[in-house]
Amino acid sequence: NISKTGLKKATNDQSALLRAEKQTIQRISEINKLKPLIEQHAEKKEGVRERAREVEEKMRRLEHDLSIVKRQSESLRRTMVELKRTEAAQRKEYDAKLQERNKIRMKVERLRQDVKAEMAERNKQRERYRFLIAQEREMQLRHLLRQSQLSGSDQQELDQVQQELVEASRAKEEAEAHARMIQA
């Protein structure tokens, strides 16, 4: 007792079911075709996630290393500041010692100049005394020669006094020349 409408409806339902089954088979076939691509996409997605995790881990390690470097850098900066302070203090101390040394050198140089002037003055006086002694010796020998001539001494004694007088005159002239040279 199936009515016509019921039959039509059943046929339509069956056709719809067949179409749905056919579409489902087609979708399964498409899914099976796409399955490798989906799996590949999932693998890529997982690879990207893995790489992202690796990058995050590397970033954490880099941040840790960076914090260590920053601490070391700060420590180095403090050390450099301290070294610069120490260097400045040592430079100041060195400059003070150098200045003191230069003062001492100047004093020594002045003393050398004073000693040199004193020695030059002593040399002048020594040469002056040498000249005066030679002049006095010459005058004594002239006086002795005159007295010997007046007293009638023998010729040998007169020649000897004359020879000493010539040597004394020569010594006086040398002393005078030397004294002039030192004066200049």
XYZ file of C-alpha atoms in Angstrom:
184
model
C 0.000 0.000 0.000
C 2.547 2.345 -0.807
C 1.235 5.506 -2.027
C 2.613 7.176 -4.990
C 3.843 10.047 -2.973
C 5.399 7.676 -0.501
C 7.146 5.853 -3.324
C 8.367 9.057 -4.756
C 9.572 10.103 -1.397
C 11.354 6.809 -0.800
C 12.920 7.003 -4.239
C 14.000 10.531 -3.596
C 15.386 9.489 -0.230
C 17.192 6.574 -1.823
C 18.577 8.839 -4.548
C 19.601 11.332 -1.905
C 21.276 8.551 0.055
C 23.019 7.288 -3.058
C 24.145 10.828 -3.883
C 25.309 11.330 -0.327
C 27.122 7.987 -0.442
C 28.679 8.910 -3.781
C 29.699 12.331 -2.414
C 31.098 10.710 0.713
C 33.115 8.241 -1.401
C 34.305 11.151 -3.527
C 35.227 13.141 -0.382
C 37.031 10.105 1.061
C 38.880 9.767 -2.242
C 39.752 13.476 -2.158
C 40.794 13.165 1.488
C 42.920 10.131 0.600
C 44.489 12.176 -2.201
C 44.980 15.147 0.152
C 46.070 12.979 3.088
C 49.784 13.004 2.106
C 49.597 16.776 1.638
C 47.841 17.173 4.986
C 50.383 14.925 6.652
C 53.183 16.840 4.929
C 51.581 20.103 6.061
C 51.254 18.727 9.588
C 54.891 17.634 9.498
C 55.910 21.066 8.239
C 53.761 22.649 10.900
C 55.376 20.411 13.516
C 58.818 21.221 12.021
C 58.027 24.904 12.273
C 56.884 24.402 15.862
C 60.082 22.459 16.601
C 62.187 25.188 15.011
C 60.238 27.798 16.939
C 60.984 25.872 20.155
C 64.672 25.650 19.148
C 64.729 29.376 18.386
C 63.056 30.110 21.723
C 65.626 27.916 23.487
C 68.453 29.659 21.638
C 66.935 33.025 22.555
C 66.826 31.987 26.226
C 70.463 30.861 26.060
C 71.428 34.069 24.259
C 69.597 36.156 26.849
C 71.391 34.227 29.585
C 74.737 34.730 27.814
C 73.867 38.392 27.297
C 73.176 38.832 31.010
C 76.554 37.210 31.778
C 78.269 39.474 29.248
C 76.509 42.512 30.733
C 77.695 41.563 34.228
C 81.226 41.012 32.970
C 81.056 44.250 30.994
C 79.953 46.157 34.087
C 82.716 44.519 36.094
C 85.207 45.421 33.367
C 83.890 48.987 33.263
C 84.370 49.313 37.022
C 87.850 47.824 36.707
C 88.680 50.255 33.878
C 87.444 53.201 35.946
C 89.587 52.037 38.857
C 92.572 51.514 36.560
C 92.120 55.000 35.120
C 91.995 56.430 38.639
C 95.116 54.491 39.578
C 96.839 55.567 36.367
C 95.936 59.214 36.996
C 97.277 58.981 40.559
C 100.458 57.299 39.362
C 100.847 59.878 36.571
C 100.417 62.662 39.119
C 102.967 61.030 41.428
C 105.354 60.467 38.511
C 104.977 64.084 37.371
C 105.669 65.288 40.918
C 108.768 63.085 41.142
C 109.857 64.216 37.687
C 109.414 67.845 38.703
C 111.419 67.204 41.875
C 114.112 65.455 39.824
C 114.214 68.408 37.431
C 114.612 70.796 40.374
C 117.478 68.666 41.670
C 119.028 68.595 38.193
C 118.771 72.386 38.002
C 120.429 72.680 41.434
C 123.160 70.274 40.357
C 123.669 72.245 37.145
C 123.890 75.509 39.106
C 126.386 73.864 41.463
C 128.385 72.619 38.472
C 128.402 76.118 37.034
C 129.463 77.501 40.421
C 132.220 74.878 40.717
C 133.303 75.592 37.152
C 133.431 79.330 37.868
C 135.282 78.654 41.135
C 137.777 76.400 39.331
C 138.258 79.020 36.625
C 138.868 81.653 39.305
C 141.311 79.357 41.115
C 143.100 78.651 37.841
C 143.363 82.406 37.217
C 144.724 82.943 40.716
C 147.119 79.993 40.381
C 148.416 81.345 37.091
C 148.637 84.831 38.603
C 150.635 83.409 41.565
C 152.807 81.431 39.166
C 153.456 84.622 37.220
C 154.193 86.578 40.420
C 156.547 83.846 41.670
C 158.317 83.755 38.288
C 158.515 87.576 38.292
C 159.882 87.620 41.837
C 162.408 84.880 40.964
C 163.483 86.918 37.925
C 163.891 90.057 40.054
C 165.906 88.130 42.675
C 168.159 86.703 39.966
C 168.652 90.189 38.407
C 169.517 91.525 41.857
C 171.881 88.584 42.470
C 173.482 89.135 39.048
C 174.062 92.843 39.807
C 175.484 92.068 43.208
C 177.701 89.360 41.721
C 178.913 91.794 39.058
C 179.541 94.503 41.652
C 181.279 92.156 44.050
C 183.520 90.827 41.282
C 182.435 87.185 41.272
C 184.121 84.796 38.848
C 182.812 84.339 35.316
C 181.480 80.821 35.867
C 179.243 82.003 38.726
C 178.072 84.950 36.619
C 177.274 82.656 33.653
C 175.310 80.350 35.916
C 173.248 83.240 37.366
C 172.782 84.612 33.813
C 171.504 81.182 32.628
C 169.083 80.976 35.595
C 167.912 84.517 34.804
C 167.158 83.565 31.163
C 165.200 80.499 32.331
C 163.324 82.575 34.925
C 162.460 85.213 32.277
C 161.202 82.485 29.955
C 159.113 80.937 32.792
C 157.700 84.408 33.624
C 156.707 85.008 29.973
C 155.068 81.572 29.746
C 153.164 82.176 32.989
C 152.067 85.613 31.745
C 150.894 84.182 28.382
C 149.083 81.358 30.123
C 147.417 83.800 32.554
C 146.216 85.963 29.628
C 144.865 82.906 27.838
C 142.909 81.869 30.958
C 141.640 85.454 31.409
C 140.223 85.379 27.885
